Amino acid sequence: MAGTETTTGEKGGTVHNLRTSFYNWAIGLSSRDKIKIFWVPIIVLMFILVFPPTFEAWINHVEPRVLWIPWSIFITHALLVVVGLWMFLMQRVDNAQALDRGEI
Amino acid sequence: MWSVLQAGLTGTLADAALPILGGLAFMAFLVVVNRRALGVEEFEEFATARGVFGSIPIAMSYLAAFFVGASYTAFFGVTVHWGYGYYYAVAYSVFGIFILYLVTRRIWVWGDAHDITTQADGFGFRYDSQFVRQLGTWGGMAASFPWLIMELWTLGFLWSHASYGKLPFWLAMAIGAAAIGIYVALGGMRGVVTSHLVVGVSLILGSLVFGTLLIVYGPFGGFGSLFGTIESNVPSMLTYPGPALEGTPTTYWTSIIVTSMMGAFVWPWVMNRVYAAESPTSAKAGAGIVALLIPWIGFLGFLAVGLMVRGMGATGLGDYGTANPQQGWLWVSDFVFGPIGVTVGVIVALALAVGTVSALVHFFGTTFSRDVVRPLKDDLGDKRETRIAQVFAVFVTVLAYILANLDLPMLIFIALTAYQFIIQLFPAQILGFIWPGATKEGVSVGLIGGLAVTLYLTYTTFPGIVSFLGFTPGVWGVLVNLVLFFAVSYVTDTPDRNYRIFEEVEQYMKEEYGGAATPTVVAADDD
């Protein structure tokens, strides 16, 4: 619920301030902003992953290939994590805007 | 406990006791947590649990329905043989949940406002067409049934291996099928989602925690040395496209991701989780959580462990897992942690099989009652509709069990090919829920054209799956489907009703939640 405070989100605390800043940033975003910030990056990342020739030439040949995990897997994994993170953030923005409109 | 079994799972009856008891305890636990859900009498309660679940249970339910039991048998075999190539599954899963996210709000609002409880029911409402509804009903059931049989096989396989082969396959399968059929019939959607909460947590702990422990305590002693070993011995496992896809055209990689991402969350038994959410925001938040989890589940729970099995084969530590990759998960669990490892491995895999079978059985019950029987008999009472769903849920379980005991060598190909057909629902389920201009004529012609092309190309390439230019039949089908969908929708008049029902979603949100509030500086919180 709006304005609910928790032990991790007490007024004046860092978490509270971050959440408030995020909320105020999110409700100020226009549809055009949301497209630029979320949709374009997600679609670009999806394109890269679906058409690997766009990146396989370098992921397969970057040295050293094996650190903690191989570069090819690391890069692919990182791109997927970013897609997931971006989508999660997009949901939080949608959530903040729905909250602002009184839909929650 | 380090139990090195070079020849696979060869434990004694005493070894088998722990995994069997663990599996039974897990099933008993599901019944206990579901006890309040048992005894459903009303159809809406049976079909959607009246939409009471928040974002976490919905996220777990998406995971449980989506990750099939075969993830730790057939798909684990894919990681052992494909290496890097397995990442196609991770990519399509993340993209699939993203696609569902786009239409979640409308699915939920129309469902809540118009008593819609199934995917086909939603098609009937959106396109105002019994024809489209019946296409969705029968297409969904036909494409889903092979998966039900496959998942029963997985149940039997897991129980059988949990007992180190001491429990006959048919009996092992019967125990799993009976338990799930009964609790789904009695518990409906509430029972299914409640059990999915347990299943989802099992998957997360099993893949992230147990998967990591297997790598750390396994023969290579950690991730760095594991990947170093793989690079020295089978380096193609670490690079695109992986050894099993070597030589296939790039378009094949594109095809398997595109077809799977279109189909992943369009399966009627996966997308209907949306109806169980307490609000559209909960359903969307659940999707966001799933998108965050999938890459880690894919990496730690599947790819890394699959590579370890392959590495053990390549370095002479044991090649049973490489030779029998479908048993690789249980074998490596046994190799590293002995019967305790098998117990954990079985519970994780069993949980997924239970999650999928329960979602499938529930889908068959609800859709048969709501989309097949009810249109034929308008005055069907609520209680009878529920009873029909319950009886059909049991019937379909028994039917699948009987068929699962037959020799069906092509079933796995049929089940995988079903993906090529289910994606033909993509324009109807996703684009039609975004674009008001989509008409029933456009959807119908597109679906028929897409299915016909897919059927023809599948027939001419089966059991192969690569068609023209490296694309799969379903991709060509969906391309034809899309062209027809847009062309026919453009040339046919868009009914005013289409715009009204889209406007209705906005109105509904305002009315249901009391109109705009104007908080300016306030902490955003969970749903």
XYZ file of C-alpha atoms in Angstrom:
631
model
C 0.000 0.000 0.000
C 1.062 3.542 -0.638
C 3.015 5.106 2.165
C 3.421 1.892 4.150
C 6.644 1.988 6.090
C 8.705 -1.037 6.932
C 11.721 -1.613 9.115
C 13.867 -1.435 6.013
C 12.119 1.606 4.674
C 11.776 3.979 7.578
C 11.293 7.598 6.720
C 14.586 9.342 6.366
C 16.499 6.061 5.887
C 18.568 5.335 2.828
C 16.214 2.629 1.574
C 13.220 4.895 2.033
C 14.922 7.730 0.195
C 15.937 5.467 -2.662
C 12.429 4.075 -2.970
C 10.940 7.545 -2.891
C 13.377 8.787 -5.518
C 12.636 5.792 -7.718
C 8.901 6.261 -7.269
C 9.002 9.938 -8.142
C 11.228 9.236 -11.144
C 8.915 6.410 -12.295
C 5.663 8.378 -12.112
C 7.252 11.207 -14.076
C 8.080 8.993 -17.048
C 6.027 9.507 -20.185
C 5.144 6.689 -22.554
C 7.872 7.922 -24.892
C 10.428 7.837 -22.043
C 9.396 4.271 -21.207
C 9.879 3.189 -24.801
C 13.366 4.728 -24.895
C 14.450 3.435 -21.498
C 12.934 -0.049 -21.517
C 11.592 -1.174 -24.840
C 14.477 -0.208 -27.101
C 17.199 -1.834 -24.936
C 15.164 -5.018 -24.429
C 14.460 -5.369 -28.127
C 18.108 -4.679 -29.042
C 19.280 -7.314 -26.550
C 16.729 -9.806 -27.834
C 17.873 -9.154 -31.383
C 21.524 -9.763 -30.472
C 20.680 -13.038 -28.769
C 18.352 -14.311 -31.461
C 20.782 -13.523 -34.278
C 24.112 -14.668 -32.828
C 26.205 -13.815 -35.912
C 25.945 -10.270 -34.611
C 28.093 -11.208 -31.634
C 29.363 -14.772 -31.962
C 32.371 -13.701 -34.001
C 33.832 -11.942 -31.001
C 32.435 -13.958 -28.094
C 34.053 -17.053 -29.512
C 37.464 -15.476 -29.911
C 37.978 -13.126 -26.985
C 40.896 -14.277 -24.833
C 41.155 -15.484 -22.170
C 38.054 -17.533 -22.810
C 38.034 -19.046 -19.342
C 38.151 -16.910 -16.238
C 35.554 -17.888 -13.705
C 33.206 -18.670 -16.518
C 33.968 -18.601 -20.235
C 33.434 -15.321 -22.033
C 30.898 -16.744 -24.457
C 28.680 -17.984 -21.655
C 29.389 -14.983 -19.465
C 28.385 -12.487 -22.153
C 25.264 -14.392 -23.146
C 24.312 -14.851 -19.518
C 24.940 -11.186 -18.745
C 22.729 -10.104 -21.663
C 19.939 -12.345 -20.406
C 20.316 -11.071 -16.853
C 20.057 -7.526 -18.169
C 16.886 -8.427 -20.099
C 15.410 -9.905 -16.918
C 16.500 -6.953 -14.803
C 15.171 -4.454 -17.316
C 11.851 -6.240 -17.447
C 11.660 -6.321 -13.657
C 12.405 -2.594 -13.490
C 9.791 -1.933 -16.167
C 7.294 -3.782 -13.979
C 8.252 -1.642 -10.994
C 7.736 1.516 -13.064
C 4.338 0.246 -14.251
C 3.555 -0.576 -10.648
C 4.513 2.901 -9.431
C 2.412 4.533 -12.136
C -0.576 2.298 -11.345
C -0.156 3.224 -7.690
C -0.070 6.884 -8.617
C -3.269 6.521 -10.637
C -4.941 4.896 -7.661
C -5.255 1.536 -9.388
C -3.700 -0.390 -6.546
C 29.213 -38.714 1.607
C 31.209 -39.574 -1.492
C 29.683 -42.503 -3.264
C 31.494 -43.113 -6.532
C 29.297 -45.302 -8.712
C 31.048 -45.816 -12.016
C 28.179 -47.764 -13.539
C 25.329 -45.409 -12.779
C 22.642 -45.824 -10.155
C 23.369 -49.214 -8.671
C 22.421 -48.842 -5.037
C 20.989 -51.483 -2.756
C 17.459 -51.620 -1.368
C 18.776 -49.853 1.732
C 20.160 -47.052 -0.482
C 16.786 -46.800 -2.190
C 14.898 -46.311 1.071
C 15.972 -42.704 1.569
C 15.066 -41.391 -1.927
C 11.740 -43.267 -1.882
C 10.875 -41.919 1.559
C 11.997 -38.442 0.486
C 9.776 -38.555 -2.598
C 6.808 -39.870 -0.642
C 7.340 -37.269 2.081
C 7.324 -34.557 -0.585
C 4.028 -35.820 -2.036
C 2.558 -36.067 1.478
C 3.718 -32.524 2.183
C 1.859 -31.292 -0.923
C -1.332 -32.943 0.303
C -0.920 -31.381 3.764
C -0.373 -27.854 2.429
C -3.333 -28.364 0.113
C -5.747 -29.763 2.643
C -7.727 -26.518 2.913
C -8.115 -26.327 -0.845
C -9.713 -29.771 -1.125
C -13.459 -30.131 -1.678
C -14.069 -27.391 -4.262
C -17.734 -27.061 -5.264
C -17.880 -23.952 -7.461
C -16.514 -23.641 -10.968
C -14.818 -20.255 -10.594
C -13.105 -21.529 -7.472
C -12.035 -24.674 -9.329
C -10.863 -22.829 -12.427
C -9.187 -19.699 -11.037
C -9.264 -19.922 -7.220
C -11.184 -16.615 -7.494
C -7.949 -14.800 -8.209
C -6.563 -14.672 -4.686
C -2.835 -15.105 -5.255
C -0.178 -12.403 -4.943
C 2.924 -11.927 -7.056
C 5.160 -14.519 -5.326
C 2.774 -17.497 -5.612
C 2.002 -16.465 -9.190
C 5.724 -16.277 -10.012
C 6.243 -19.733 -8.504
C 3.249 -21.030 -10.447
C 4.615 -19.675 -13.732
C 7.897 -21.459 -12.968
C 6.244 -24.703 -11.892
C 3.960 -24.899 -14.922
C 6.644 -23.788 -17.365
C 9.590 -25.905 -16.188
C 8.412 -29.382 -17.115
C 9.484 -32.472 -15.211
C 11.444 -33.444 -18.304
C 13.711 -30.464 -17.541
C 15.800 -32.776 -15.368
C 15.609 -35.730 -17.756
C 15.309 -34.923 -21.479
C 16.368 -31.272 -21.237
C 19.222 -32.139 -18.901
C 20.364 -34.451 -21.657
C 20.373 -31.416 -23.932
C 22.758 -29.547 -21.614
C 25.119 -32.529 -21.515
C 25.245 -32.755 -25.314
C 24.661 -29.172 -26.423
C 26.770 -27.243 -23.893
C 26.515 -23.579 -24.780
C 23.663 -24.444 -27.173
C 21.426 -25.070 -24.146
C 21.343 -21.309 -23.646
C 18.734 -21.124 -26.386
C 16.318 -22.434 -23.738
C 17.282 -19.737 -21.255
C 16.918 -17.038 -23.900
C 13.505 -18.176 -25.107
C 12.239 -18.568 -21.548
C 13.114 -14.973 -20.636
C 11.694 -13.651 -23.907
C 8.582 -15.813 -23.499
C 7.696 -14.352 -20.124
C 8.341 -10.876 -21.549
C 5.792 -11.560 -24.292
C 3.191 -12.747 -21.787
C 3.877 -9.631 -19.708
C 2.731 -7.458 -22.609
C -0.834 -8.776 -22.518
C -1.226 -9.740 -18.879
C -3.322 -6.742 -17.915
C -5.989 -7.279 -20.560
C -6.125 -11.024 -20.005
C -6.697 -10.433 -16.317
C -9.226 -7.579 -16.579
C -11.371 -9.272 -19.212
C -11.198 -12.456 -17.165
C -12.339 -10.719 -14.011
C -15.033 -8.609 -15.669
C -16.529 -11.350 -17.835
C -16.042 -14.509 -15.818
C -13.407 -15.852 -18.230
C -11.497 -18.798 -16.868
C -9.616 -20.414 -19.731
C -7.504 -19.353 -22.681
C -10.102 -20.461 -25.245
C -12.837 -18.735 -23.245
C -10.725 -15.570 -23.537
C -10.430 -16.048 -27.308
C -14.202 -16.438 -27.553
C -14.684 -13.151 -25.718
C -11.955 -11.152 -27.457
C -12.988 -12.149 -30.968
C -16.689 -12.626 -30.209
C -16.465 -15.937 -32.014
C -17.310 -19.515 -31.097
C -15.203 -20.672 -34.039
C -12.029 -19.053 -32.735
C -12.840 -20.341 -29.265
C -13.184 -23.907 -30.518
C -9.973 -23.626 -32.551
C -8.221 -22.554 -29.356
C -9.865 -25.311 -27.323
C -9.114 -28.247 -29.563
C -5.775 -26.934 -30.763
C -4.671 -26.389 -27.155
C -5.809 -29.831 -26.028
C -4.286 -31.629 -29.026
C -0.918 -29.912 -28.619
C -0.878 -30.403 -24.831
C -1.838 -34.082 -24.597
C 1.533 -35.504 -25.729
C 3.153 -33.450 -22.973
C 0.875 -35.009 -20.384
C 1.980 -38.488 -21.459
C 5.626 -37.379 -21.482
C 5.316 -35.957 -17.990
C 3.777 -39.196 -16.722
C 6.788 -40.979 -18.180
C 8.982 -38.548 -16.316
C 7.134 -39.292 -13.081
C 7.600 -43.014 -13.597
C 11.218 -42.549 -14.585
C 11.965 -40.479 -11.484
C 10.231 -42.794 -9.044
C 11.842 -45.753 -10.671
C 15.294 -44.196 -10.360
C 14.575 -42.914 -6.877
C 14.192 -46.559 -5.935
C 17.432 -47.484 -7.758
C 15.248 -49.481 -10.154
C 13.512 -51.451 -7.398
C 10.054 -49.964 -8.169
C 8.562 -51.125 -11.511
C 8.083 -48.295 -14.013
C 4.325 -48.832 -14.474
C 3.708 -48.822 -10.733
C 5.947 -45.801 -10.222
C 3.995 -43.940 -12.897
C 0.649 -45.031 -11.433
C 1.535 -43.704 -7.973
C 2.441 -40.292 -9.334
C -0.540 -40.073 -11.713
C -3.072 -41.149 -9.098
C -1.825 -38.727 -6.472
C -1.862 -35.755 -8.835
C -5.149 -36.616 -10.576
C -6.952 -36.851 -7.256
C -5.588 -33.701 -5.668
C -6.182 -31.606 -8.790
C -9.768 -32.893 -9.054
C -10.392 -32.092 -5.409
C -8.347 -28.934 -5.042
C -8.753 -27.145 -8.391
C -6.671 -24.051 -9.111
C -6.132 -23.273 -5.430
C -4.607 -26.703 -4.916
C -2.528 -26.343 -8.073
C -1.096 -22.913 -7.243
C -0.525 -23.837 -3.598
C 1.440 -26.878 -4.666
C 3.249 -24.725 -7.249
C 4.479 -22.490 -4.445
C 6.235 -25.532 -3.002
C 7.377 -26.658 -6.456
C 8.775 -23.218 -7.346
C 10.726 -22.970 -4.107
C 12.042 -26.503 -4.681
C 13.193 -25.524 -8.168
C 14.940 -22.389 -6.943
C 16.669 -24.126 -4.031
C 17.404 -27.196 -6.127
C 18.946 -25.329 -9.015
C 20.621 -22.399 -7.289
C 21.741 -23.987 -4.001
C 21.974 -27.715 -4.749
C 23.342 -27.037 -8.244
C 26.087 -24.834 -6.762
C 26.888 -27.428 -4.090
C 27.240 -30.099 -6.766
C 29.809 -27.965 -8.579
C 31.708 -26.952 -5.450
C 31.808 -30.430 -3.870
C 31.968 -32.250 -7.201
C 35.105 -33.808 -8.669
C 36.394 -30.529 -10.139
C 36.066 -28.621 -6.898
C 34.590 -25.390 -8.262
C 33.532 -23.389 -11.258
C 36.977 -22.220 -12.418
C 38.486 -25.681 -12.604
C 35.262 -27.079 -14.106
C 35.360 -24.631 -16.989
C 39.126 -25.049 -17.332
C 38.648 -28.808 -17.658
C 35.916 -28.397 -20.245
C 38.038 -25.968 -22.253
C 40.929 -28.436 -22.293
C 38.846 -31.464 -23.200
C 35.670 -30.434 -25.041
C 36.099 -26.731 -25.876
C 33.203 -26.694 -28.338
C 30.878 -27.020 -25.333
C 31.752 -23.461 -24.396
C 31.192 -21.668 -27.662
C 28.304 -20.924 -29.972
C 26.584 -23.022 -31.232
C 27.787 -25.951 -29.109
C 28.785 -29.368 -30.443
C 25.302 -30.728 -31.170
C 24.335 -27.741 -33.313
C 27.636 -27.612 -35.181
C 26.895 -27.346 -38.873
C 23.328 -26.163 -38.525
C 22.577 -22.814 -40.165
C 22.319 -19.763 -37.917
C 18.672 -19.511 -38.859
C 18.113 -22.760 -36.982
C 19.295 -21.105 -33.748
C 17.013 -18.174 -34.533
C 14.120 -20.539 -35.239
C 14.340 -22.543 -32.050
C 14.457 -19.391 -29.937
C 11.678 -17.617 -31.846
C 9.314 -20.590 -31.959
C 9.907 -21.459 -28.347
C 9.562 -17.889 -27.077
C 6.273 -17.484 -28.928
C 5.024 -20.770 -27.543
C 6.572 -20.808 -24.079
C 3.953 -18.908 -22.137
C 1.173 -19.262 -24.708
C 0.513 -22.837 -23.623
C -3.022 -22.764 -22.197
C -1.906 -24.444 -18.974
C 0.811 -21.828 -18.405
C -0.923 -18.562 -19.363
C -4.027 -19.376 -17.314
C -1.978 -18.656 -14.169
C -2.879 -15.028 -14.910
C -6.488 -15.720 -13.908
C -5.383 -16.896 -10.471
C -3.673 -13.560 -9.675
C -5.369 -11.162 -7.295
C -4.705 -8.199 -9.615
C -3.102 -7.501 -12.987
C -0.204 -5.944 -11.117
C 0.388 -9.179 -9.208
C 0.374 -11.140 -12.456
C 2.852 -8.698 -14.022
C 5.055 -8.583 -10.930
C 5.109 -12.390 -10.975
C 6.339 -12.260 -14.572
C 9.074 -9.771 -13.592
C 10.280 -12.065 -10.810
C 10.388 -15.030 -13.193
C 12.427 -13.038 -15.724
C 14.987 -12.306 -13.009
C 15.224 -15.914 -11.859
C 15.368 -17.819 -15.144
C 18.952 -16.948 -16.206
C 20.312 -18.097 -12.830
C 18.246 -21.272 -12.781
C 19.431 -22.008 -16.323
C 23.082 -21.372 -15.527
C 23.523 -22.914 -12.058
C 20.848 -25.592 -12.151
C 21.308 -26.842 -15.688
C 24.220 -25.639 -17.792
C 26.972 -25.833 -15.162
C 25.858 -29.232 -13.861
C 25.430 -30.535 -17.414
C 28.969 -29.405 -18.241
C 30.244 -31.160 -15.123
C 28.661 -34.433 -16.255
C 30.280 -34.001 -19.670
C 33.620 -33.112 -18.093
C 33.534 -36.222 -15.917
C 33.035 -38.316 -19.021
C 35.859 -36.584 -20.846
C 38.363 -37.016 -17.995
C 37.626 -40.649 -17.168
C 35.925 -39.918 -13.861
C 32.769 -41.640 -15.041
C 31.044 -41.686 -18.388
C 27.653 -43.045 -17.349
C 26.137 -39.555 -17.316
C 27.491 -38.741 -20.771
C 26.315 -42.060 -22.189
C 22.919 -41.762 -20.452
C 22.415 -37.999 -20.278
C 18.731 -38.260 -19.353
C 19.808 -39.887 -16.107
C 22.703 -37.469 -15.709
C 21.089 -35.308 -13.046
C 20.352 -38.205 -10.690
C 23.618 -39.927 -11.517
C 25.737 -36.896 -10.705
C 23.692 -36.232 -7.550
C 24.473 -39.792 -6.518
C 28.111 -39.466 -7.550
C 28.695 -36.413 -5.375
C 26.404 -36.911 -2.392
C 25.249 -40.561 -2.526
C 21.656 -41.501 -1.578
C 21.163 -38.122 0.113
C 22.027 -36.460 -3.183
C 19.644 -38.756 -5.067
C 16.917 -37.847 -2.579
C 17.389 -34.118 -3.172
C 17.766 -34.613 -6.926
C 14.590 -36.687 -7.081
C 12.576 -34.206 -5.035
C 13.635 -31.290 -7.253
C 12.814 -33.148 -10.470
C 9.683 -34.750 -9.021
C 8.436 -31.328 -7.938
C 8.677 -30.078 -11.515
C 6.841 -33.110 -12.880
C 4.109 -32.640 -10.266
C 3.896 -28.938 -11.156
C 3.455 -29.577 -14.872
C 1.139 -32.578 -14.601
C -1.113 -30.735 -12.155
C -1.265 -27.672 -14.439
C -2.026 -29.886 -17.452
C -4.678 -31.987 -15.737
C -6.339 -28.856 -14.351
C -6.317 -27.247 -17.799
C -7.947 -30.273 -19.429
C -10.669 -30.394 -16.768
C -11.539 -26.688 -16.909
C -11.362 -26.243 -20.656
C -13.413 -29.362 -21.384
C -16.141 -28.254 -19.024
C -16.109 -24.541 -19.897
C -15.268 -24.586 -23.616
C -16.631 -27.899 -24.856
C -19.617 -28.842 -22.692
C -20.964 -25.449 -21.678
C -21.409 -24.051 -25.207
C -23.510 -27.152 -25.950
C -25.599 -26.803 -22.818
C -26.288 -23.227 -21.761
C -28.240 -24.115 -18.653
C -25.412 -26.148 -17.172
C -25.420 -25.292 -13.475
C -22.307 -24.186 -11.640
C -22.117 -27.362 -9.597
C -22.460 -29.618 -12.638
C -19.869 -27.599 -14.525
C -17.454 -28.103 -11.642
C -18.261 -31.793 -11.411
C -17.661 -32.275 -15.147
C -14.280 -30.537 -14.830
C -13.333 -32.766 -11.894
C -14.431 -35.972 -13.606
C -12.675 -35.028 -16.849
C -9.487 -34.206 -14.949
C -9.485 -37.743 -13.573
C -10.519 -39.219 -16.938
C -7.726 -37.505 -18.847
C -5.191 -38.641 -16.247
C -6.347 -42.264 -16.593
C -6.367 -42.027 -20.397
C -2.866 -40.557 -20.450
C -1.715 -43.262 -18.027
C -3.068 -46.031 -20.282
C -1.394 -44.515 -23.345
C 1.820 -43.953 -21.404
C 2.041 -47.714 -20.911
C 2.033 -48.308 -24.668
C 5.101 -48.287 -26.839
C 5.094 -44.805 -28.387
C 8.543 -44.339 -29.901
C 7.627 -41.160 -31.771
C 5.968 -39.415 -28.850
C 8.932 -37.257 -27.909
C 9.110 -36.001 -31.507
C 5.376 -35.354 -31.487
C 5.615 -33.454 -28.195
C 8.476 -31.307 -29.474
C 6.673 -30.791 -32.775
C 3.633 -29.610 -30.805
C 5.608 -26.410 -30.144
C 5.529 -25.718 -33.876
C 1.746 -25.813 -33.732
C 1.054 -24.072 -30.427
C 2.934 -20.974 -31.599
C 0.215 -20.502 -34.188
C -1.835 -19.154 -31.281
C 0.687 -16.303 -30.906
C -1.162 -13.781 -33.119
C -4.495 -14.595 -31.442
C -3.175 -14.601 -27.886
C -0.632 -11.797 -28.007
C -1.154 -9.478 -30.992
C -4.944 -9.613 -30.812
C -4.757 -8.629 -27.150
C -2.598 -5.599 -28.012
C -4.222 -4.450 -31.257
C -7.983 -3.740 -31.352
C -7.900 -3.915 -35.158
C -7.431 -7.709 -35.079
C -10.697 -9.285 -36.242
C -12.093 -12.757 -35.862
C -11.782 -13.241 -39.622
C -8.104 -12.259 -39.506
C -7.385 -14.579 -36.603
C -9.334 -17.480 -38.086
C -7.793 -17.284 -41.563
C -4.335 -16.721 -40.077
C -4.666 -19.710 -37.753
C -5.949 -22.031 -40.455
C -3.257 -20.888 -42.921
C -0.496 -21.145 -40.311
C -1.601 -24.583 -39.160
C -1.891 -25.842 -42.757
C 1.625 -24.659 -43.677
C 3.089 -26.067 -40.470
C 1.320 -29.374 -40.968
C 2.509 -29.687 -44.566
C 6.131 -28.785 -43.796
C 6.150 -31.007 -40.709
C 4.796 -33.895 -42.771
C 7.448 -33.416 -45.435
C 10.375 -33.064 -43.016
C 9.294 -35.299 -40.048
C 11.033 -36.504 -37.934
C 13.509 -33.834 -39.014
C 12.646 -30.323 -37.965
C 14.714 -28.126 -40.280
C 12.853 -26.756 -43.270
C 13.600 -24.106 -45.925
C 16.599 -21.835 -45.220
C 17.144 -23.567 -41.899
C 13.911 -22.325 -40.373
C 11.559 -24.772 -38.667
C 8.052 -25.500 -40.064
C 6.422 -23.509 -37.261
C 8.355 -20.357 -38.198
C 7.120 -20.578 -41.790
C 3.646 -21.311 -40.463
C 3.678 -18.327 -38.155
C 4.982 -16.060 -40.927
C 2.072 -17.076 -43.162
C -0.222 -16.793 -40.138
C 0.974 -13.231 -39.444
C 0.627 -12.100 -43.055
C -2.927 -13.448 -43.234
C -3.752 -12.168 -39.744
C -2.789 -8.580 -40.632
C -4.032 -8.621 -44.234
C -7.471 -10.042 -43.463
C -7.853 -7.895 -40.337
C -7.106 -4.786 -42.411
C -9.572 -5.600 -45.163
C -12.388 -6.599 -42.817
C -14.300 -3.997 -40.822
C -13.216 -3.665 -37.233
C -16.336 -4.007 -35.091
C -16.975 -1.124 -32.670
C -17.085 -3.761 -29.981
C -13.324 -4.249 -30.363
C -12.619 -0.642 -29.384
C -15.192 -0.792 -26.606
C -13.655 -3.807 -24.916
C -10.189 -2.228 -25.044
C -11.581 0.991 -23.561
C -13.361 -1.155 -21.012
C -10.008 -2.259 -19.590
C -9.069 1.362 -18.798
C -12.531 2.091 -17.400
C -12.498 -1.076 -15.359
C -9.209 -0.166 -13.720
C -10.508 3.259 -12.778
C -13.828 2.033 -11.433
C -12.491 -1.011 -9.681
C -9.713 0.823 -7.928
C -11.490 4.091 -7.180
C -10.038 6.526 -9.731
C -6.934 8.592 -9.646
C -5.201 9.331 -6.428
C -2.564 12.009 -6.389
C 0.218 11.076 -4.022
C 3.234 13.132 -4.971
C 6.052 12.028 -2.698
C 5.487 8.623 -1.282
C 7.399 5.398 -1.094
C 6.418 2.874 -3.738
C 5.700 -0.460 -2.158
C 4.992 -4.001 -3.168
C 1.623 -4.833 -4.628
